[in-house]
Amino acid sequence: MDSHWRLYFHNWVSVLGLAILVLLALVATLGPALAPFDPQDIGIAYRALPPGMVNWMGTDELGRDVFSRSISGVRVSLLVGVVAAAASTLVGIVVGSLAGYFGGVFDHILMRITEVFQVIPQFFLAVVLVALFSASVFNIIVAIAILTWPVIARLTRSEFLSLKTRQYVDAARLSGASDARVIFREILPNAMGPVIVSGTLLVGRAMLTEAGLSFLGLGDPSRVSLGVMLYQSRPFIQFAWWAALFPGLLIFLAVLSTNLVGDGLNDVINPQMVEER
Amino acid sequence: MTEVLVEVEDLKVYFPVRDGWSTKDDRQVKAVDGISLALRHAEVLAVVGESGCGKTTLGRTVAGLASPTSGRVWFRGKDLATLSSGERKTYRRQVQMVFQDPYDSMNPRKTAFQMIAQPLTINRIVPKTDLVNEVLRLFDNVGLAPGEAYLNRSRHQLSGGERQRLSIARSMSVNPSVIVADEPVSALDISIQGQILSLMRKLQEESSIAYLFISHDLAVVRSLADRVMIVYLGQIVEEGTTDGVFSNPRHPYTMALLAAHPIPDPELSRNRHRIVLTGDVPSPIDPPTGCRFHTRCPIARPVCSQQIPPFKDFRNGHRSACHFADQLQSMARLLNESGPASH
């Protein structure tokens, strides 16, 4: 396995993705300590200043510092992305494991439920959920997790379907292992590879969904997120383009870096695909 | 008569062609279709047949890994279907399995130590403090020496032979009375096969374990088995002592299998009555009527496709399900003298 991890660092694109992600994560954790101004501080006298020595990314239509706001935006975006992806991965693993392992009618019921979630237009469902239950960061996370868990569930299920027929699973049963032990000790560790890759890709997807919701005015009004910044600066883009450009660029970087990391992890998990390239 | 450990009566194991709720296709794969057997204490019973004849399913059912569609399996006189959960645990321990593919039978994320320690801890065979010593003893028992060198290896750090030794150690760890060995040497190099077979023979003599030995390799079977069962399309076609079946086969299918197997003596090889099989095994979804072998049998007569042949008994429990079991030798001779047929 150690040699496999070296594969990750062989690909400079994955390394670049990881570097960007680490940088963004640092910004998100250090957060307010890095910001030169209070992100919510309005100053009528400083409205729509272009990027300069004081306001590195300029100020928006209310005179708020775009750089300081972007820092808290990255924080909210990463929080939403990571927590939503983690929650959806967890739910997906539980549903997928049970369906794949026990099979039969149980599998059918779980998979039909999964399909119901998959056939509903996803973004529409998110809009409805957030609109119904008020736009808070927590509700946005829940809505995104509800949208994305079926992907992980189907993936986990298919891994289980193939792994449960392995002879080492039979051998564990003959050793007296209970169903729980077979699921957690024998099958799940071997199924985790592709699931983690998909989970990582979900982080980017969740950040995009959050940005999309915010852009439609369904963002958490009490938190500064990158999507909220885009939404608020849109009417003024002609004379204060910087207020929209920088948060947009950061969304792009954040999603790009998680996707690159996901691809890199995929190479680690499926090394033979790298060799075929 | 020694104690009967496992008894199987009219076992049928069918698998649905389509799973799920669909009712469009209710065909079934008849993997095992009415097999009875008795495995006695310290006996080696071989199950021989082509791939797809149901021998693996039979083994898995005896080991409790597949459930019978109908028929019964008894262990030491107790019906498996009526076991309490406690008794089922004991049964699990008593009947172990060695798998065909030693690579696939090891979890890629486990070390050799973890693999052997798992059954020991689950079944509380030894106290925790003795765990390492017991694992080392089991390693030593299957010829993995020095044992310390193997403790932390995972499956890709072991050779095929070492993996199968480890598999055997795992099955031995819970002191079973029966081991189902499903083609335990067919995935191994020929030079390693002999080592593993002599290990299995040694362990069997030391611990008087009974083997249900599943194989398609007649040479292997001959060297190890006390009794042989020849299986075709989920049914027994011939059974008897190893000597009886090999020296005096009473079923054309057995003769064909023996003929397909090279004999090192050219004189003998030239003069034996050859039956050459053509074609593939028919589908177990829709097996042929009458005698299931009639579609490939070189001596088939009209009766063969109409009537299911009953078993005919010969000496020492040797029996065969062929309409012409008595006249087989002369019929085969005639067939041979009429010259090589199509090839």
Coordinates of C-alpha atoms in Angstrom, one line a residue:
Chain A
M1 CA 0.0 0.0 0.0
D2 CA 2.9 2.4 0.8
S3 CA 4.1 2.1 -2.8
H4 CA 0.6 2.9 -4.0
W5 CA 0.6 6.2 -2.1
R6 CA 3.7 7.2 -4.0
L7 CA 1.5 7.0 -7.1
Y8 CA -0.4 10.0 -5.8
F9 CA 2.7 12.2 -5.8
H10 CA 3.8 11.0 -9.2
N11 CA 1.1 13.0 -10.8
W12 CA 1.8 16.7 -10.4
V13 CA -1.8 17.6 -11.1
S14 CA -3.0 15.7 -8.0
V15 CA -0.2 17.3 -6.0
L16 CA -1.3 20.8 -7.2
G17 CA -4.9 20.0 -6.2
L18 CA -3.8 18.9 -2.8
A19 CA -1.6 22.0 -2.4
I20 CA -4.6 24.3 -3.3
L21 CA -6.9 22.4 -1.0
V22 CA -4.4 22.5 1.9
L23 CA -4.0 26.3 1.4
L24 CA -7.8 26.8 1.3
A25 CA -8.2 24.6 4.4
L26 CA -5.6 26.7 6.2
V27 CA -7.4 29.9 5.2
A28 CA -10.7 28.4 6.4
T29 CA -9.3 27.3 9.8
L30 CA -7.3 30.5 10.5
G31 CA -10.2 32.5 9.2
P32 CA -10.8 35.8 11.1
A33 CA -7.1 35.9 12.2
L34 CA -6.1 36.5 8.5
A35 CA -8.8 39.0 7.7
P36 CA -7.7 42.7 7.8
F37 CA -11.3 43.9 8.2
D38 CA -14.5 42.8 9.7
P39 CA -16.3 41.1 6.8
Q40 CA -19.7 42.6 7.7
D41 CA -18.4 46.1 8.3
I42 CA -20.3 48.6 6.0
G43 CA -18.6 51.8 5.0
I44 CA -20.6 54.1 2.7
A45 CA -17.5 56.2 2.0
Y46 CA -15.6 53.1 0.7
R47 CA -18.2 51.8 -1.7
A48 CA -17.1 49.9 -4.8
L49 CA -13.4 50.6 -4.4
P50 CA -11.2 48.8 -7.0
P51 CA -8.5 46.4 -5.7
G52 CA -5.6 48.3 -4.2
M53 CA -3.1 48.5 -1.3
V54 CA -5.7 48.7 1.5
N55 CA -8.5 46.5 0.1
W56 CA -6.6 43.8 -1.8
M57 CA -9.6 42.6 -3.6
G58 CA -11.5 45.9 -3.5
T59 CA -14.7 46.6 -1.7
D60 CA -18.3 45.8 -2.7
E61 CA -21.4 48.0 -3.2
L62 CA -21.7 48.5 0.5
G63 CA -18.1 49.2 1.1
R64 CA -17.3 45.8 2.7
D65 CA -13.8 44.4 2.2
V66 CA -14.0 41.6 -0.5
F67 CA -10.8 39.9 0.8
S68 CA -12.1 39.6 4.3
R69 CA -15.4 38.5 3.1
S70 CA -13.8 35.9 0.8
I71 CA -11.9 34.4 3.8
S72 CA -15.1 33.7 5.7
G73 CA -16.7 32.6 2.4
V74 CA -14.1 29.9 2.0
R75 CA -14.7 28.9 5.6
V76 CA -18.5 28.5 5.0
S77 CA -18.0 26.8 1.6
L78 CA -15.5 24.2 2.9
L79 CA -17.6 23.6 6.0
V80 CA -20.7 22.9 3.9
G81 CA -18.7 20.9 1.4
V82 CA -16.9 18.6 3.9
V83 CA -19.8 18.1 6.4
A84 CA -22.4 17.5 3.7
A85 CA -20.1 15.1 1.8
A86 CA -19.3 13.3 5.1
A87 CA -22.9 13.0 6.1
S88 CA -24.0 11.8 2.7
T89 CA -21.1 9.3 2.5
L90 CA -22.1 7.9 6.0
V91 CA -25.7 7.5 5.1
G92 CA -24.8 6.0 1.7
I93 CA -22.4 3.5 3.3
V94 CA -25.0 2.3 5.8
V95 CA -27.8 1.9 3.2
G96 CA -25.5 0.4 0.6
S97 CA -23.9 -2.1 3.0
L98 CA -27.2 -3.3 4.3
A99 CA -28.7 -3.6 0.8
G100 CA -25.7 -5.3 -0.7
Y101 CA -25.0 -7.7 2.2
F102 CA -28.4 -8.9 3.0
G103 CA -29.8 -8.7 -0.5
G104 CA -33.2 -10.1 -1.5
V105 CA -36.4 -8.1 -0.7
F106 CA -34.5 -5.9 1.7
D107 CA -32.2 -4.9 -1.1
H108 CA -35.1 -4.2 -3.4
I109 CA -36.9 -1.9 -0.9
L110 CA -33.7 0.0 -0.1
M111 CA -32.8 0.4 -3.8
R112 CA -36.3 1.5 -4.8
I113 CA -36.1 4.2 -2.1
T114 CA -32.7 5.2 -3.4
E115 CA -34.1 5.5 -6.9
V116 CA -36.9 7.7 -5.8
F117 CA -34.3 10.1 -4.5
Q118 CA -32.3 9.8 -7.8
V119 CA -35.2 10.6 -10.1
I120 CA -36.3 13.8 -8.4
P121 CA -34.6 16.7 -10.1
Q122 CA -31.9 17.3 -7.6
F123 CA -31.3 21.0 -7.6
F124 CA -35.1 21.6 -7.6
L125 CA -35.4 19.3 -4.5
A126 CA -32.6 21.3 -2.8
V127 CA -34.4 24.6 -3.6
V128 CA -37.7 23.3 -2.2
L129 CA -36.1 21.9 1.0
V130 CA -34.2 25.0 1.8
A131 CA -37.1 27.3 0.9
L132 CA -39.4 25.2 3.2
F133 CA -37.1 24.9 6.2
S134 CA -35.4 28.3 6.1
A135 CA -32.0 28.9 4.7
S136 CA -29.5 28.1 7.4
V137 CA -26.1 26.5 7.0
F138 CA -27.4 23.4 8.8
N139 CA -30.5 23.1 6.5
I140 CA -28.3 23.5 3.4
I141 CA -26.0 20.8 4.6
V142 CA -29.0 18.4 5.2
A143 CA -30.5 19.2 1.8
I144 CA -27.2 18.5 0.0
A145 CA -26.7 15.3 1.9
I146 CA -30.2 14.1 1.1
L147 CA -29.5 14.8 -2.6
T148 CA -26.2 13.0 -2.8
W149 CA -26.3 9.9 -0.6
P150 CA -27.9 7.7 -3.3
V151 CA -24.7 7.8 -5.3
I152 CA -22.6 6.5 -2.4
A153 CA -25.3 3.9 -1.5
R154 CA -25.3 2.4 -5.0
L155 CA -21.6 2.3 -5.2
T156 CA -21.2 0.7 -1.7
R157 CA -23.9 -1.8 -2.6
S158 CA -22.2 -2.9 -5.8
E159 CA -18.9 -3.2 -3.9
F160 CA -20.6 -5.4 -1.4
L161 CA -22.3 -7.5 -4.0
S162 CA -19.0 -8.4 -5.5
L163 CA -17.0 -8.7 -2.3
K164 CA -19.4 -10.8 -0.4
T165 CA -18.9 -13.7 -2.8
R166 CA -15.1 -13.7 -2.0
Q167 CA -13.8 -16.9 -0.5
Y168 CA -12.3 -14.9 2.4
V169 CA -15.8 -13.9 3.4
D170 CA -16.9 -17.5 3.4
A171 CA -13.8 -18.4 5.4
A172 CA -14.7 -15.7 8.0
R173 CA -18.2 -17.2 8.3
L174 CA -16.7 -20.6 8.9
S175 CA -14.5 -19.0 11.5
G176 CA -17.7 -18.2 13.4
A177 CA -17.8 -14.5 12.4
S178 CA -21.2 -12.8 12.9
D179 CA -22.9 -10.7 10.1
A180 CA -21.7 -7.5 11.8
R181 CA -18.2 -8.8 12.0
V182 CA -18.2 -9.9 8.3
I183 CA -19.6 -6.5 7.3
F184 CA -17.2 -4.3 9.3
R185 CA -14.0 -6.3 9.4
E186 CA -14.0 -8.3 6.2
I187 CA -16.0 -6.4 3.5
L188 CA -16.2 -2.7 4.4
P189 CA -12.4 -2.1 4.7
N190 CA -12.0 -3.6 1.1
A191 CA -15.0 -1.6 -0.2
M192 CA -13.8 1.8 1.2
G193 CA -11.4 2.7 -1.6
P194 CA -13.9 3.7 -4.4
V195 CA -16.3 5.0 -1.7
I196 CA -13.7 7.5 -0.4
V197 CA -12.9 8.7 -3.9
S198 CA -16.6 9.4 -4.6
G199 CA -16.9 11.0 -1.2
T200 CA -14.1 13.4 -2.0
L201 CA -15.7 14.3 -5.3
L202 CA -18.9 15.0 -3.5
V203 CA -17.1 17.7 -1.5
G204 CA -16.8 19.8 -4.7
R205 CA -20.3 19.0 -5.7
A206 CA -21.7 20.1 -2.4
M207 CA -19.8 23.4 -2.5
L208 CA -21.2 24.0 -6.0
T209 CA -24.7 23.3 -4.8
E210 CA -24.3 25.6 -1.9
A211 CA -23.1 28.3 -4.2
G212 CA -26.0 27.7 -6.5
L213 CA -28.5 27.9 -3.7
S214 CA -27.0 31.1 -2.4
F215 CA -26.9 32.6 -5.8
L216 CA -30.7 32.0 -6.0
G217 CA -31.0 33.9 -2.7
L218 CA -31.4 30.8 -0.7
G219 CA -28.1 31.1 1.2
D220 CA -27.8 31.6 4.9
P221 CA -28.2 35.4 5.3
S222 CA -26.3 35.4 8.6
R223 CA -23.2 33.8 7.1
V224 CA -20.9 35.2 4.4
S225 CA -20.5 32.4 1.9
L226 CA -18.9 32.6 -1.6
G227 CA -22.3 32.0 -3.2
V228 CA -24.0 34.8 -1.1
M229 CA -21.2 37.2 -2.2
L230 CA -21.9 36.3 -5.9
Y231 CA -25.6 36.8 -5.4
Q232 CA -25.2 40.2 -3.7
S233 CA -22.6 41.6 -6.2
R234 CA -24.4 40.4 -9.3
P235 CA -26.5 43.6 -9.9
F236 CA -23.3 45.8 -9.6
I237 CA -21.1 43.7 -11.8
Q238 CA -20.7 46.4 -14.4
F239 CA -18.9 48.9 -12.1
A240 CA -17.6 46.6 -9.3
W241 CA -16.7 43.4 -11.2
W242 CA -14.1 42.5 -8.5
A243 CA -16.7 41.9 -5.9
A244 CA -18.0 39.0 -8.1
L245 CA -14.8 37.8 -9.7
F246 CA -12.8 36.9 -6.6
P247 CA -15.5 34.8 -4.8
G248 CA -16.2 33.1 -8.2
L249 CA -12.5 32.3 -8.6
L250 CA -12.4 30.9 -5.1
I251 CA -15.4 28.6 -5.8
F252 CA -13.6 27.5 -8.9
L253 CA -10.4 26.8 -7.1
A254 CA -12.1 25.0 -4.2
V255 CA -14.1 22.7 -6.5
L256 CA -11.2 22.1 -8.8
S257 CA -8.9 21.1 -6.0
T258 CA -11.3 18.6 -4.5
N259 CA -11.8 17.1 -7.9
L260 CA -8.1 16.8 -8.5
V261 CA -7.6 15.2 -5.1
G262 CA -10.4 12.8 -5.8
D263 CA -8.8 11.8 -9.1
G264 CA -5.5 11.4 -7.4
L265 CA -7.0 9.1 -4.8
N266 CA -8.6 7.2 -7.6
D267 CA -5.2 6.6 -9.1
V268 CA -4.0 5.3 -5.8
I269 CA -6.9 2.9 -5.5
N270 CA -6.9 1.7 -9.1
P271 CA -3.2 1.7 -10.0
Q272 CA -3.7 -0.5 -13.0
M273 CA -5.7 2.3 -14.7
V274 CA -2.7 4.6 -14.3
E275 CA -0.4 2.0 -16.1
E276 CA -2.8 1.7 -19.0
R277 CA -2.7 5.4 -19.7
Chain B
M1 CA -18.7 -49.6 11.3
T2 CA -17.2 -46.2 12.3
E3 CA -19.4 -43.3 13.2
V4 CA -21.2 -41.4 10.4
L5 CA -20.3 -37.7 10.8
V6 CA -22.1 -36.1 7.9
E7 CA -25.1 -37.6 6.2
V8 CA -26.8 -36.1 3.3
E9 CA -30.2 -37.4 2.0
D10 CA -31.7 -36.5 -1.4
L11 CA -30.1 -33.1 -1.3
K12 CA -31.3 -30.5 -3.8
V13 CA -29.9 -27.1 -4.2
Y14 CA -31.5 -24.9 -6.8
F15 CA -30.7 -21.3 -7.7
P16 CA -33.2 -19.0 -9.4
V17 CA -32.1 -17.9 -12.8
R18 CA -33.5 -14.4 -12.1
D19 CA -33.6 -13.0 -8.6
G20 CA -35.8 -10.4 -7.2
W21 CA -39.5 -9.9 -7.7
S22 CA -39.8 -10.7 -11.3
T23 CA -42.0 -13.6 -12.0
K24 CA -41.3 -13.8 -15.8
D25 CA -38.5 -16.3 -15.5
D26 CA -39.1 -19.0 -12.9
R27 CA -36.4 -21.3 -14.2
Q28 CA -33.9 -22.7 -11.8
V29 CA -30.3 -23.9 -12.0
K30 CA -30.3 -27.4 -10.5
A31 CA -26.8 -27.3 -9.1
V32 CA -27.3 -30.3 -6.9
D33 CA -30.3 -32.5 -7.8
G34 CA -30.8 -35.4 -5.4
I35 CA -27.5 -36.4 -3.9
S36 CA -27.2 -38.6 -0.9
L37 CA -23.9 -39.4 0.9
A38 CA -22.5 -40.5 4.2
L39 CA -19.1 -39.3 5.4
R40 CA -17.6 -41.4 8.2
H41 CA -15.1 -40.7 10.9
A42 CA -11.5 -40.2 9.5
E43 CA -12.6 -41.1 6.0
V44 CA -11.6 -39.4 2.7
L45 CA -14.6 -39.2 0.4
A46 CA -13.8 -37.8 -3.0
V47 CA -16.4 -36.0 -5.2
V48 CA -15.4 -36.0 -8.8
G49 CA -16.9 -34.3 -11.8
E50 CA -16.5 -31.7 -14.5
S51 CA -16.8 -28.0 -13.7
G52 CA -20.4 -27.0 -13.4
C53 CA -21.6 -30.4 -12.1
G54 CA -22.5 -29.1 -8.7
K55 CA -19.6 -30.4 -6.7
T56 CA -18.7 -27.0 -5.2
T57 CA -22.3 -26.3 -4.3
L58 CA -22.5 -29.7 -2.6
G59 CA -19.4 -28.9 -0.6
R60 CA -20.7 -25.4 0.4
T61 CA -24.0 -26.9 1.5
V62 CA -22.2 -29.5 3.7
A63 CA -20.1 -26.7 5.2
G64 CA -23.3 -24.7 5.9
L65 CA -22.5 -21.9 3.5
A66 CA -25.4 -22.7 1.1
S67 CA -28.9 -23.8 2.2
P68 CA -30.6 -26.8 0.7
T69 CA -33.7 -26.3 -1.4
S70 CA -34.9 -29.7 -0.3
G71 CA -33.4 -32.8 1.3
R72 CA -31.6 -33.1 4.6
V73 CA -28.2 -32.7 6.0
W74 CA -27.4 -34.4 9.3
F75 CA -24.3 -33.9 11.4
R76 CA -23.7 -36.6 14.0
G77 CA -27.3 -37.6 13.8
K78 CA -28.8 -34.1 14.1
D79 CA -30.7 -32.4 11.4
L80 CA -29.1 -29.2 10.5
A81 CA -32.4 -27.5 9.8
T82 CA -33.5 -28.0 13.4
L83 CA -30.3 -26.9 15.2
S84 CA -30.5 -24.2 17.9
S85 CA -28.2 -21.3 17.4
G86 CA -25.7 -22.7 20.0
E87 CA -25.6 -26.0 18.2
R88 CA -25.2 -24.2 14.9
K89 CA -22.0 -22.6 16.3
T90 CA -20.6 -26.0 17.3
Y91 CA -21.4 -27.3 13.8
R92 CA -19.7 -24.3 12.3
R93 CA -16.6 -25.3 14.2
Q94 CA -16.8 -29.0 13.4
V95 CA -17.1 -28.6 9.7
Q96 CA -14.4 -26.4 8.1
M97 CA -13.5 -25.7 4.5
V98 CA -10.3 -25.3 2.5
F99 CA -11.0 -23.2 -0.6
Q100 CA -9.9 -23.6 -4.2
D101 CA -8.2 -20.2 -4.6
P102 CA -5.8 -19.6 -1.7
Y103 CA -5.3 -16.0 -2.8
D104 CA -9.0 -15.2 -2.8
S105 CA -9.5 -17.0 0.5
M106 CA -7.2 -14.4 2.3
N107 CA -8.5 -11.0 3.1
P108 CA -6.1 -8.6 1.4
R109 CA -6.0 -6.3 4.4
K110 CA -5.1 -9.0 7.0
T111 CA -1.9 -10.5 8.0
A112 CA -1.3 -14.2 8.4
F113 CA -1.4 -13.9 12.1
Q114 CA -4.8 -12.0 12.1
M115 CA -6.2 -14.6 9.7
I116 CA -5.4 -17.5 12.0
A117 CA -6.1 -15.6 15.2
Q118 CA -9.7 -14.7 14.2
P119 CA -11.2 -18.2 14.5
L120 CA -9.2 -18.8 17.7
T121 CA -10.6 -15.6 19.4
I122 CA -14.1 -15.9 18.1
N123 CA -14.4 -19.5 19.3
R124 CA -12.4 -18.9 22.5
I125 CA -10.1 -21.8 21.7
V126 CA -7.1 -20.4 23.7
P127 CA -6.8 -17.6 26.2
K128 CA -5.5 -14.3 24.8
T129 CA -2.1 -14.8 26.4
D130 CA -1.5 -18.0 24.5
L131 CA -2.7 -16.6 21.2
V132 CA 0.6 -16.0 19.5
N133 CA 2.0 -19.4 20.7
E134 CA -1.1 -21.2 19.4
V135 CA -0.8 -19.5 16.0
L136 CA 2.9 -20.4 15.8
R137 CA 2.0 -24.0 16.7
L138 CA -0.5 -24.1 13.9
F139 CA 2.0 -22.6 11.5
D140 CA 4.5 -25.2 12.5
N141 CA 1.9 -27.9 12.0
V142 CA 1.4 -27.0 8.4
G143 CA 5.1 -26.6 7.6
L144 CA 5.3 -22.8 7.8
A145 CA 8.7 -22.5 9.5
P146 CA 10.1 -20.5 11.1
G147 CA 6.6 -19.3 12.1
E148 CA 7.8 -15.9 13.3
A149 CA 8.8 -14.9 9.8
Y150 CA 5.2 -15.4 8.6
L151 CA 3.2 -13.6 11.3
N152 CA 3.0 -10.2 9.7
R153 CA 2.9 -11.2 6.0
S154 CA -0.2 -10.4 4.0
R155 CA -1.4 -12.4 1.0
H156 CA 0.8 -10.8 -1.6
Q157 CA 3.9 -11.6 0.4
L158 CA 3.2 -15.3 0.3
S159 CA 3.7 -18.0 -2.4
G160 CA 0.7 -20.0 -3.6
G161 CA 1.8 -23.0 -1.6
E162 CA 2.3 -20.9 1.6
R163 CA -1.1 -19.4 1.1
Q164 CA -2.7 -22.8 0.9
R165 CA -0.8 -24.0 4.0
L166 CA -2.1 -21.0 5.8
S167 CA -5.7 -21.8 4.6
I168 CA -5.2 -25.4 5.9
A169 CA -3.9 -24.0 9.2
R170 CA -7.0 -21.8 9.5
S171 CA -9.3 -24.7 8.9
M172 CA -7.4 -26.8 11.5
S173 CA -7.4 -24.1 14.1
V174 CA -10.8 -24.9 15.5
N175 CA -10.2 -28.7 15.7
P176 CA -12.8 -29.7 13.2
S177 CA -13.9 -33.3 12.6
V178 CA -14.7 -32.7 8.9
I179 CA -12.9 -30.6 6.3
V180 CA -14.5 -29.9 3.0
A181 CA -11.6 -29.4 0.6
D182 CA -12.9 -27.8 -2.6
E183 CA -10.2 -28.4 -5.3
P184 CA -7.5 -27.5 -2.7
V185 CA -4.6 -28.1 -5.1
S186 CA -5.9 -27.2 -8.6
A187 CA -4.8 -23.6 -8.4
L188 CA -1.3 -24.6 -7.5
D189 CA 1.8 -25.5 -9.5
I190 CA 2.2 -29.2 -10.0
S191 CA 5.3 -29.3 -7.9
I192 CA 3.5 -27.7 -5.0
Q193 CA 0.4 -29.9 -5.4
G194 CA 2.3 -32.9 -4.1
Q195 CA 3.5 -31.1 -1.0
I196 CA 0.1 -29.9 -0.1
L197 CA -1.5 -33.3 -0.7
S198 CA 1.1 -35.0 1.6
L199 CA 0.5 -32.3 4.2
M200 CA -3.3 -33.0 4.0
R201 CA -2.6 -36.7 4.3
K202 CA -0.3 -36.2 7.3
L203 CA -2.9 -34.0 9.1
Q204 CA -5.6 -36.5 8.3
E205 CA -3.6 -39.4 9.8
E206 CA -2.6 -37.4 12.9
S207 CA -6.0 -35.9 13.8
S208 CA -8.3 -38.4 12.1
I209 CA -10.2 -35.7 10.3
A210 CA -12.7 -36.7 7.6
Y211 CA -12.3 -35.0 4.2
L212 CA -15.0 -34.4 1.7
F213 CA -12.5 -34.0 -1.1
I214 CA -13.8 -32.2 -4.2
S215 CA -11.7 -32.5 -7.3
H216 CA -11.6 -33.1 -11.0
D217 CA -8.1 -34.5 -10.9
L218 CA -8.3 -38.3 -10.9
A219 CA -4.6 -38.8 -10.0
V220 CA -5.0 -36.6 -6.9
V221 CA -8.2 -38.5 -6.0
R222 CA -6.6 -41.9 -6.4
S223 CA -3.7 -41.0 -4.2
L224 CA -5.8 -39.7 -1.3
A225 CA -9.4 -41.0 -1.3
D226 CA -10.9 -44.0 0.4
R227 CA -14.1 -43.8 -1.5
V228 CA -15.1 -41.9 -4.7
M229 CA -18.4 -40.4 -5.9
I230 CA -18.6 -39.5 -9.6
V231 CA -21.1 -36.6 -10.1
Y232 CA -22.7 -35.6 -13.4
L233 CA -25.1 -32.6 -13.7
G234 CA -25.9 -32.6 -10.0
Q235 CA -26.5 -36.3 -9.6
I236 CA -24.3 -39.3 -8.6
V237 CA -23.6 -41.6 -11.5
E238 CA -21.3 -44.0 -9.8
E239 CA -19.8 -44.5 -6.4
G240 CA -17.6 -47.0 -4.6
T241 CA -14.2 -47.6 -3.1
T242 CA -11.4 -45.9 -4.9
D243 CA -9.9 -49.2 -6.0
G244 CA -13.2 -50.5 -7.1
V245 CA -14.1 -47.5 -9.2
F246 CA -10.7 -47.0 -10.7
S247 CA -10.0 -50.6 -11.6
N248 CA -13.5 -51.6 -12.6
P249 CA -15.6 -48.5 -13.7
R250 CA -19.3 -49.3 -14.1
H251 CA -20.4 -46.1 -15.8
P252 CA -19.5 -44.8 -19.2
Y253 CA -18.9 -41.3 -17.8
T254 CA -16.4 -42.7 -15.3
M255 CA -14.7 -44.6 -18.1
A256 CA -14.5 -41.4 -20.2
L257 CA -13.0 -39.5 -17.3
L258 CA -10.4 -42.2 -16.8
A259 CA -9.7 -42.3 -20.5
A260 CA -9.1 -38.5 -20.5
H261 CA -6.5 -39.0 -17.9
P262 CA -3.1 -39.9 -19.2
I263 CA -1.5 -43.2 -18.0
P264 CA 2.3 -43.3 -17.9
D265 CA 2.5 -46.8 -19.4
P266 CA 2.2 -46.6 -23.2
E267 CA 1.4 -50.3 -23.5
L268 CA -1.5 -50.0 -21.1
S269 CA -2.5 -46.7 -22.6
R270 CA -2.8 -48.2 -26.1
N271 CA -4.8 -51.2 -25.0
R272 CA -7.4 -49.7 -22.7
H273 CA -10.9 -49.1 -23.8
R274 CA -11.2 -45.5 -24.6
I275 CA -14.4 -43.5 -24.4
V276 CA -13.9 -40.0 -25.7
L277 CA -16.3 -37.3 -24.6
T278 CA -17.5 -34.8 -27.0
G279 CA -19.4 -31.5 -26.5
D280 CA -20.1 -29.7 -23.3
V281 CA -22.1 -30.5 -20.2
P282 CA -25.7 -29.8 -20.9
S283 CA -27.4 -26.9 -19.1
P284 CA -28.3 -27.7 -15.5
I285 CA -31.3 -25.4 -16.0
D286 CA -32.9 -27.9 -18.3
P287 CA -31.1 -31.3 -17.9
P288 CA -31.7 -34.1 -20.4
T289 CA -34.5 -36.6 -19.8
G290 CA -33.9 -40.1 -18.8
C291 CA -30.2 -40.7 -18.1
R292 CA -28.7 -37.2 -18.0
F293 CA -25.5 -38.5 -19.6
H294 CA -27.3 -39.9 -22.7
T295 CA -26.6 -36.8 -24.9
R296 CA -22.8 -37.4 -24.7
C297 CA -22.7 -41.2 -24.1
P298 CA -21.1 -43.2 -26.9
I299 CA -23.1 -46.3 -26.1
A300 CA -26.5 -44.7 -25.5
R301 CA -29.6 -46.6 -26.6
P302 CA -33.2 -45.4 -27.0
V303 CA -34.0 -46.5 -23.5
C304 CA -31.4 -44.1 -22.1
S305 CA -33.3 -41.0 -23.2
Q306 CA -36.6 -42.3 -21.8
Q307 CA -36.0 -43.9 -18.5
I308 CA -34.0 -42.7 -15.5
P309 CA -31.5 -45.5 -14.8
P310 CA -31.8 -47.0 -11.3
F311 CA -28.7 -47.7 -9.3
K312 CA -27.2 -51.2 -9.7
D313 CA -25.2 -52.6 -6.8
F314 CA -21.9 -54.4 -7.1
R315 CA -19.4 -55.5 -4.5
N316 CA -18.3 -53.3 -1.5
G317 CA -20.9 -50.7 -1.9
H318 CA -19.9 -50.1 -5.5
R319 CA -23.0 -48.9 -7.5
S320 CA -23.7 -47.3 -10.8
A321 CA -26.6 -45.6 -12.4
C322 CA -26.4 -46.9 -15.9
H323 CA -28.9 -49.1 -17.8
F324 CA -26.0 -51.2 -19.1
A325 CA -23.7 -51.2 -16.0
D326 CA -23.4 -55.0 -16.3
Q327 CA -22.5 -55.1 -20.0
L328 CA -20.3 -52.0 -20.0
Q329 CA -16.9 -53.6 -20.4
S330 CA -17.9 -55.7 -23.4
M331 CA -19.8 -52.8 -25.0
A332 CA -16.8 -50.5 -24.7
R333 CA -14.6 -53.2 -26.2
L334 CA -17.0 -53.5 -29.2
L335 CA -16.9 -49.8 -29.6
N336 CA -13.1 -49.7 -29.7
E337 CA -12.8 -52.6 -32.1
S338 CA -15.1 -51.0 -34.6
G339 CA -12.3 -48.6 -35.0
P340 CA -11.8 -44.9 -34.3
A341 CA -15.1 -43.3 -35.0
S342 CA -15.0 -39.7 -36.2
H343 CA -11.5 -38.7 -35.2

